[in-house]
mmCIF file of C-alpha atoms in Angstrom:
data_model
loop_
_atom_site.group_PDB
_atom_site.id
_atom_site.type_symbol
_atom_site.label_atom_id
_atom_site.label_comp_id
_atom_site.label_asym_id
_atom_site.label_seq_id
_atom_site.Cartn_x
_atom_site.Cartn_y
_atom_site.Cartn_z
ATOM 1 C CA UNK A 11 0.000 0.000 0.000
ATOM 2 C CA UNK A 12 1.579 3.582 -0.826
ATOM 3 C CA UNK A 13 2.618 5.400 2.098
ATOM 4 C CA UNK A 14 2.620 8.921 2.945
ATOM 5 C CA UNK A 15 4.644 9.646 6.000
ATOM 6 C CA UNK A 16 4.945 12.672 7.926
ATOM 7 C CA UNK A 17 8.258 13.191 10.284
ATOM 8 C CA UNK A 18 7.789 16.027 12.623
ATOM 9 C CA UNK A 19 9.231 17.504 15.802
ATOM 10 C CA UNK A 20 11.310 20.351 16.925
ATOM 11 C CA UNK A 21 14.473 21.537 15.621
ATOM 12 C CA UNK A 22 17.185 19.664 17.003
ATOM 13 C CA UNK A 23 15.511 16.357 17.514
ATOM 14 C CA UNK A 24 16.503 14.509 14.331
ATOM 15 C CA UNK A 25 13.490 14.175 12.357
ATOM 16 C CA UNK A 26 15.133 14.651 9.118
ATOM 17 C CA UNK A 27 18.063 12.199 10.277
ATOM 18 C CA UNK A 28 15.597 9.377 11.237
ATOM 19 C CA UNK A 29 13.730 10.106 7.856
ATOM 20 C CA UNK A 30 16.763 9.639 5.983
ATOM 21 C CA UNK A 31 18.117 6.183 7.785
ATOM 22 C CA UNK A 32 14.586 5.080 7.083
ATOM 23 C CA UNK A 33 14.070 6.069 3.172
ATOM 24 C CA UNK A 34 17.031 3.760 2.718
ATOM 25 C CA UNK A 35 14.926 0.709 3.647
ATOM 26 C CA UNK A 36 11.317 1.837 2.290
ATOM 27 C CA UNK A 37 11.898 4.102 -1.202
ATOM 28 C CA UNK A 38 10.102 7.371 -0.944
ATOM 29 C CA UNK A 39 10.008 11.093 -2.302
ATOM 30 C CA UNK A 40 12.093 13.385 0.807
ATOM 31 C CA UNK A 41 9.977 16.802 0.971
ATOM 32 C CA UNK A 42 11.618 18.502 4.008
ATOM 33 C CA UNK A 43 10.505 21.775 4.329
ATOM 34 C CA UNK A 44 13.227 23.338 4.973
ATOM 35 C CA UNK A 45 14.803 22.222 1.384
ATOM 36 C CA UNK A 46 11.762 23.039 -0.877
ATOM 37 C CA UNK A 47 10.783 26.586 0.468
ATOM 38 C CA UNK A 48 14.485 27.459 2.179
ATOM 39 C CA UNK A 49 16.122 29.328 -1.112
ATOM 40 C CA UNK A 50 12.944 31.054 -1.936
ATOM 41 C CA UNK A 51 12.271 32.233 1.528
ATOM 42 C CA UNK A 52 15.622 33.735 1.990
ATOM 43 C CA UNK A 53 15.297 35.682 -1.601
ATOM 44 C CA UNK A 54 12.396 36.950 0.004
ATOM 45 C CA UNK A 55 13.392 38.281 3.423
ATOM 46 C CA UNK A 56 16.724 39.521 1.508
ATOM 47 C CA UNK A 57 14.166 41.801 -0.878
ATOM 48 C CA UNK A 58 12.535 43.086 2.415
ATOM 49 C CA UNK A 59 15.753 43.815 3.777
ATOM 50 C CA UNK A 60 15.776 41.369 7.164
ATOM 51 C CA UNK A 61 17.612 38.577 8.154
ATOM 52 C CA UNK A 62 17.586 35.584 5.734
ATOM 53 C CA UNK A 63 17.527 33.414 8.096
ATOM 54 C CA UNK A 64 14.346 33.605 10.255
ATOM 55 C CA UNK A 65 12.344 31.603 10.853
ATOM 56 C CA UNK A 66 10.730 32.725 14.231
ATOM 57 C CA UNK A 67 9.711 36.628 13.517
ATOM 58 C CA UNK A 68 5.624 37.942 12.570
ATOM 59 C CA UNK A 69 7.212 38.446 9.081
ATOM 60 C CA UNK A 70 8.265 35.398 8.714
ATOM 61 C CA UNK A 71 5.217 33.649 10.350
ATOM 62 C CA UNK A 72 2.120 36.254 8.452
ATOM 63 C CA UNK A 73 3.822 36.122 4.790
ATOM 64 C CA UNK A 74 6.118 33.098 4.066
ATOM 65 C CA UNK A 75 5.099 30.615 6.434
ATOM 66 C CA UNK A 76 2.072 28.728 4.796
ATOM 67 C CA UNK A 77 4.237 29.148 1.637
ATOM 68 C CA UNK A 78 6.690 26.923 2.313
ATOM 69 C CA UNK A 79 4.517 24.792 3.305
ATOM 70 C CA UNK A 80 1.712 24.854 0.764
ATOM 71 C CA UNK A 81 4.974 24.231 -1.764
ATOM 72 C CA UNK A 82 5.974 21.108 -0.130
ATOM 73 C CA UNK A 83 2.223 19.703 0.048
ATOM 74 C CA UNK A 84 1.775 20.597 -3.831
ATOM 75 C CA UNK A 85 4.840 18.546 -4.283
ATOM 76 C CA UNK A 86 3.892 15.768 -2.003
ATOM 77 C CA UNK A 87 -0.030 15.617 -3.781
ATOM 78 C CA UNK A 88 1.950 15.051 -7.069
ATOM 79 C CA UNK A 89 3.966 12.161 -5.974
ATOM 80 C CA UNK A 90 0.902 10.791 -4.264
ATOM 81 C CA UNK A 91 -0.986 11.432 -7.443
ATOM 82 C CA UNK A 92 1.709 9.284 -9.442
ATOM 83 C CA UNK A 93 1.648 6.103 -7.021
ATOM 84 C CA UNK A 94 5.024 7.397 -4.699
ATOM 85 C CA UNK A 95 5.370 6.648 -1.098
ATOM 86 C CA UNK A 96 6.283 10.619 0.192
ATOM 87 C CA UNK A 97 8.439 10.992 3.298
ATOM 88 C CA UNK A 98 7.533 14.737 4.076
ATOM 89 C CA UNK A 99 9.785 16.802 7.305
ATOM 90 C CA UNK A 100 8.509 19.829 8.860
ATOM 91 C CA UNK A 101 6.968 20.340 12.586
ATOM 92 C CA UNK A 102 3.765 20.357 10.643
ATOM 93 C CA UNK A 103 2.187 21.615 13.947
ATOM 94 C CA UNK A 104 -0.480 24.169 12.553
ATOM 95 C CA UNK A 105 -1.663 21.879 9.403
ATOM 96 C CA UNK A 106 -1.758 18.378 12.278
ATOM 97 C CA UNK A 107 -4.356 20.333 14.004
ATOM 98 C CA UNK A 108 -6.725 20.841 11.321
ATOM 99 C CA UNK A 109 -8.702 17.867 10.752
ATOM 100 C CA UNK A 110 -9.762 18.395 7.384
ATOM 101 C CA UNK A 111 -6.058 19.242 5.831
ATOM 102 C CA UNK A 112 -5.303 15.566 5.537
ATOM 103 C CA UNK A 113 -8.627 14.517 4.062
ATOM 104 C CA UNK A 114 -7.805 17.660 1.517
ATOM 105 C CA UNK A 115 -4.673 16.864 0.596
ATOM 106 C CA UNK A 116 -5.232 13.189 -0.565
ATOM 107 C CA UNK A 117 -8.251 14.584 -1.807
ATOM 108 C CA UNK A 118 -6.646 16.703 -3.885
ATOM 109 C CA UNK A 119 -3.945 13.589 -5.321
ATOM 110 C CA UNK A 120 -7.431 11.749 -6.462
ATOM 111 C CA UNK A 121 -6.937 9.322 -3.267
ATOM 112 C CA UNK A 122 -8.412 8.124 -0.140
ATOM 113 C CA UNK A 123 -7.061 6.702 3.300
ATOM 114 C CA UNK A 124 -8.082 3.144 1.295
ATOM 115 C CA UNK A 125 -6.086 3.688 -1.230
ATOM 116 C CA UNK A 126 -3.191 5.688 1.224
ATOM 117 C CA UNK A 127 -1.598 4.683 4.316
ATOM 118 C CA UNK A 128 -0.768 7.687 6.548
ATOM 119 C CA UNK A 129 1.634 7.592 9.400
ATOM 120 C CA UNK A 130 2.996 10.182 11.538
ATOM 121 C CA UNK A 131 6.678 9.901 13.162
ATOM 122 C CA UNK A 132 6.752 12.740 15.857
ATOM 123 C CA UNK A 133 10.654 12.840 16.816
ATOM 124 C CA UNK A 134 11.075 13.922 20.351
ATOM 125 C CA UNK A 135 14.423 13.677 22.907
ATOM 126 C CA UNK A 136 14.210 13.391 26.351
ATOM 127 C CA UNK A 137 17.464 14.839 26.429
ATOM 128 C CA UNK A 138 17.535 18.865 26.506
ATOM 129 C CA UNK A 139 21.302 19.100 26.305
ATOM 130 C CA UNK A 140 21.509 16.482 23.721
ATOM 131 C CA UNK A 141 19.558 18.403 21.558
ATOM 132 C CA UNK A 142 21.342 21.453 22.081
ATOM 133 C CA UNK A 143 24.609 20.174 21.244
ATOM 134 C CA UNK A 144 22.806 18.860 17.740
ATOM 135 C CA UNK A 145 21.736 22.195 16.956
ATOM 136 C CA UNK A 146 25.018 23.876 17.873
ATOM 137 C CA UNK A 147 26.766 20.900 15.658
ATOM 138 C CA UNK A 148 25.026 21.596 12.704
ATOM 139 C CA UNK A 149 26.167 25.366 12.669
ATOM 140 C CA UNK A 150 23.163 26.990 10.621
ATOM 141 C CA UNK A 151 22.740 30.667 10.687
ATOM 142 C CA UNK A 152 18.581 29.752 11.058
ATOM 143 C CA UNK A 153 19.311 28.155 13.921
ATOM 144 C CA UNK A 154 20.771 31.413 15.881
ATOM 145 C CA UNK A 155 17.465 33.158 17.320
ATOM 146 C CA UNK A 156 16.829 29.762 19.147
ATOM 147 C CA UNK A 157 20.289 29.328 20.685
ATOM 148 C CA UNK A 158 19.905 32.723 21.432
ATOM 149 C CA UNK A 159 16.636 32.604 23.325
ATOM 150 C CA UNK A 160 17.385 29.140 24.480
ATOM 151 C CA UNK A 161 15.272 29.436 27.997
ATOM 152 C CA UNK A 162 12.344 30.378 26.296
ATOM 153 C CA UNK A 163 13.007 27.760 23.640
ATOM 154 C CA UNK A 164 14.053 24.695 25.738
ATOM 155 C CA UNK A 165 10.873 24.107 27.258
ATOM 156 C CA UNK A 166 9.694 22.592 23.590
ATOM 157 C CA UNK A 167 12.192 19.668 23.656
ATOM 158 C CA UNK A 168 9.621 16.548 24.432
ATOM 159 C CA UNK A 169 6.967 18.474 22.642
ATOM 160 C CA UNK A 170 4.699 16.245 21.264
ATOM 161 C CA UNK A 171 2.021 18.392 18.732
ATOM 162 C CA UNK A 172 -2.001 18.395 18.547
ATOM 163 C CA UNK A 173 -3.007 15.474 16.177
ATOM 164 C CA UNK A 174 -6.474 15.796 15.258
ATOM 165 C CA UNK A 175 -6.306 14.037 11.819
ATOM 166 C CA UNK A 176 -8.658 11.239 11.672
ATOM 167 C CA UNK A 177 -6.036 8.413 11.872
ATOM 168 C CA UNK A 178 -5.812 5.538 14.105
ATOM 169 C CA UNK A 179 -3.807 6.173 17.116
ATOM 170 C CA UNK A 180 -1.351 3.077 15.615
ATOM 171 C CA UNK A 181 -0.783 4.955 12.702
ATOM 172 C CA UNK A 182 1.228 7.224 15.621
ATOM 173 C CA UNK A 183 4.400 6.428 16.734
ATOM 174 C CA UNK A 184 6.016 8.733 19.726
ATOM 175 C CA UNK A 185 9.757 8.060 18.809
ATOM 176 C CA UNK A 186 12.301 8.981 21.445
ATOM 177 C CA UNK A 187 15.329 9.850 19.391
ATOM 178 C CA UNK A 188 17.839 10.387 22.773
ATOM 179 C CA UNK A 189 21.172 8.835 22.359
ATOM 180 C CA UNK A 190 23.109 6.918 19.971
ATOM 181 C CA UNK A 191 20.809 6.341 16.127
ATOM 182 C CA UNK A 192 21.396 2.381 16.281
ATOM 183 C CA UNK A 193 20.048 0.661 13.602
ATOM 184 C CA UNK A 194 17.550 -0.997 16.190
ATOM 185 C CA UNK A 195 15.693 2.358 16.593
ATOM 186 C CA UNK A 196 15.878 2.454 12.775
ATOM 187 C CA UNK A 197 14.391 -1.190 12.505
ATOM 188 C CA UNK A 198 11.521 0.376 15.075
ATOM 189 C CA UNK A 199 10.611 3.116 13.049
ATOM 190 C CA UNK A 200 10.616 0.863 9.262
ATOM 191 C CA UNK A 201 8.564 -1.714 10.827
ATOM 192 C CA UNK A 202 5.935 0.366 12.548
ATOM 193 C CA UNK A 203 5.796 2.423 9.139
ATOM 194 C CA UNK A 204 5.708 -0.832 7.362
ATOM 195 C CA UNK A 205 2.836 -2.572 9.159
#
């Protein structure tokens, strides 16, 4: 059965690390966020003359926002469309809360939750430090008004988002991404996609 699988969590927990052990053992389209709407979201700060990097400000959140985000689901509704299993990476918070944006979106590929399997991976760490460190590690200027503002930030680290998509709560999986990536967690996240 295709499968359209939705990795989300907070930066620094590893959602797009676990999503790419786990495309290596079930083939997939990899729509994170961050890569489709990144390059045109910095043109467009750049043109209004702030920091092309945010990701946290009112601008940011009022005007480019839902268009990164409505670009990655037009991408993932064509590779639905065309038969592909779609990994797609983004917190995802505002559109899990919505129940109907799910039912639109394969709606919109000319499918149904018969013809679809949806799972969603939400990446947490019960580890604040650990996740820290990752963000630090991977040295990206976005990353700056969070490690900046880390005690107001921090508190987000296990957060675990609103799903109100009608799914079954086994189509779910709370995945505790603390420690070492073994390829045991990895096994834990194909087979519970796989099922």
């Amino acid at each position: 059965m295709q499968k359209v699988v939705f990795f989300v969590g907070v930066a620094g927990t590893g959602k797009t690390t676990v999503a790419e052990k786990v495309v290596k053992e079930i083939p997939a389209a990899f729509l994170d966020r961050d890569t489709v709407g990144g390059r045109f979201v910095e043109a467009f700060l750049k043109k209004e003359g702030l920091d092309p990097d945010d990701r946290d400000s009112g601008y940011y959140k009022e005007n480019l926002r839902d268009l990164e985000y409505d670009a990655t689901k037009d991408i993932c509704i064509e590779n639905i469309r065309v038969g592909q299993n779609v990994f797609m990476i983004s917190p995802f918070t505002s559109e899990l809360k919505s129940n109907q944006w799910m039912e639109a979106l394969l709606s919109e590929a000319g499918k149904t939750k018969a013809d679809v399997d949806v799972k969603v991976v939400v990446v947490t760490l019960d580890d604040i430090d650990q996740q820290k460190s990752r963000i630090e590690g991977r040295g990206t200027e976005r990353d700056t008004w969070k490690l900046e503002n880390w005690t107001s930030y921090e508190n987000r680290v296990n957060f675990v988002p609103e799903i109100n998509w009608d799914i079954s709560d086994e189509n779910i999986l709370i995945f505790d991404n603390s420690g070492d990536l073994t390829d045991k967690k990895v096994k834990s996240v194909v087979d519970f996609i796989q099922r």
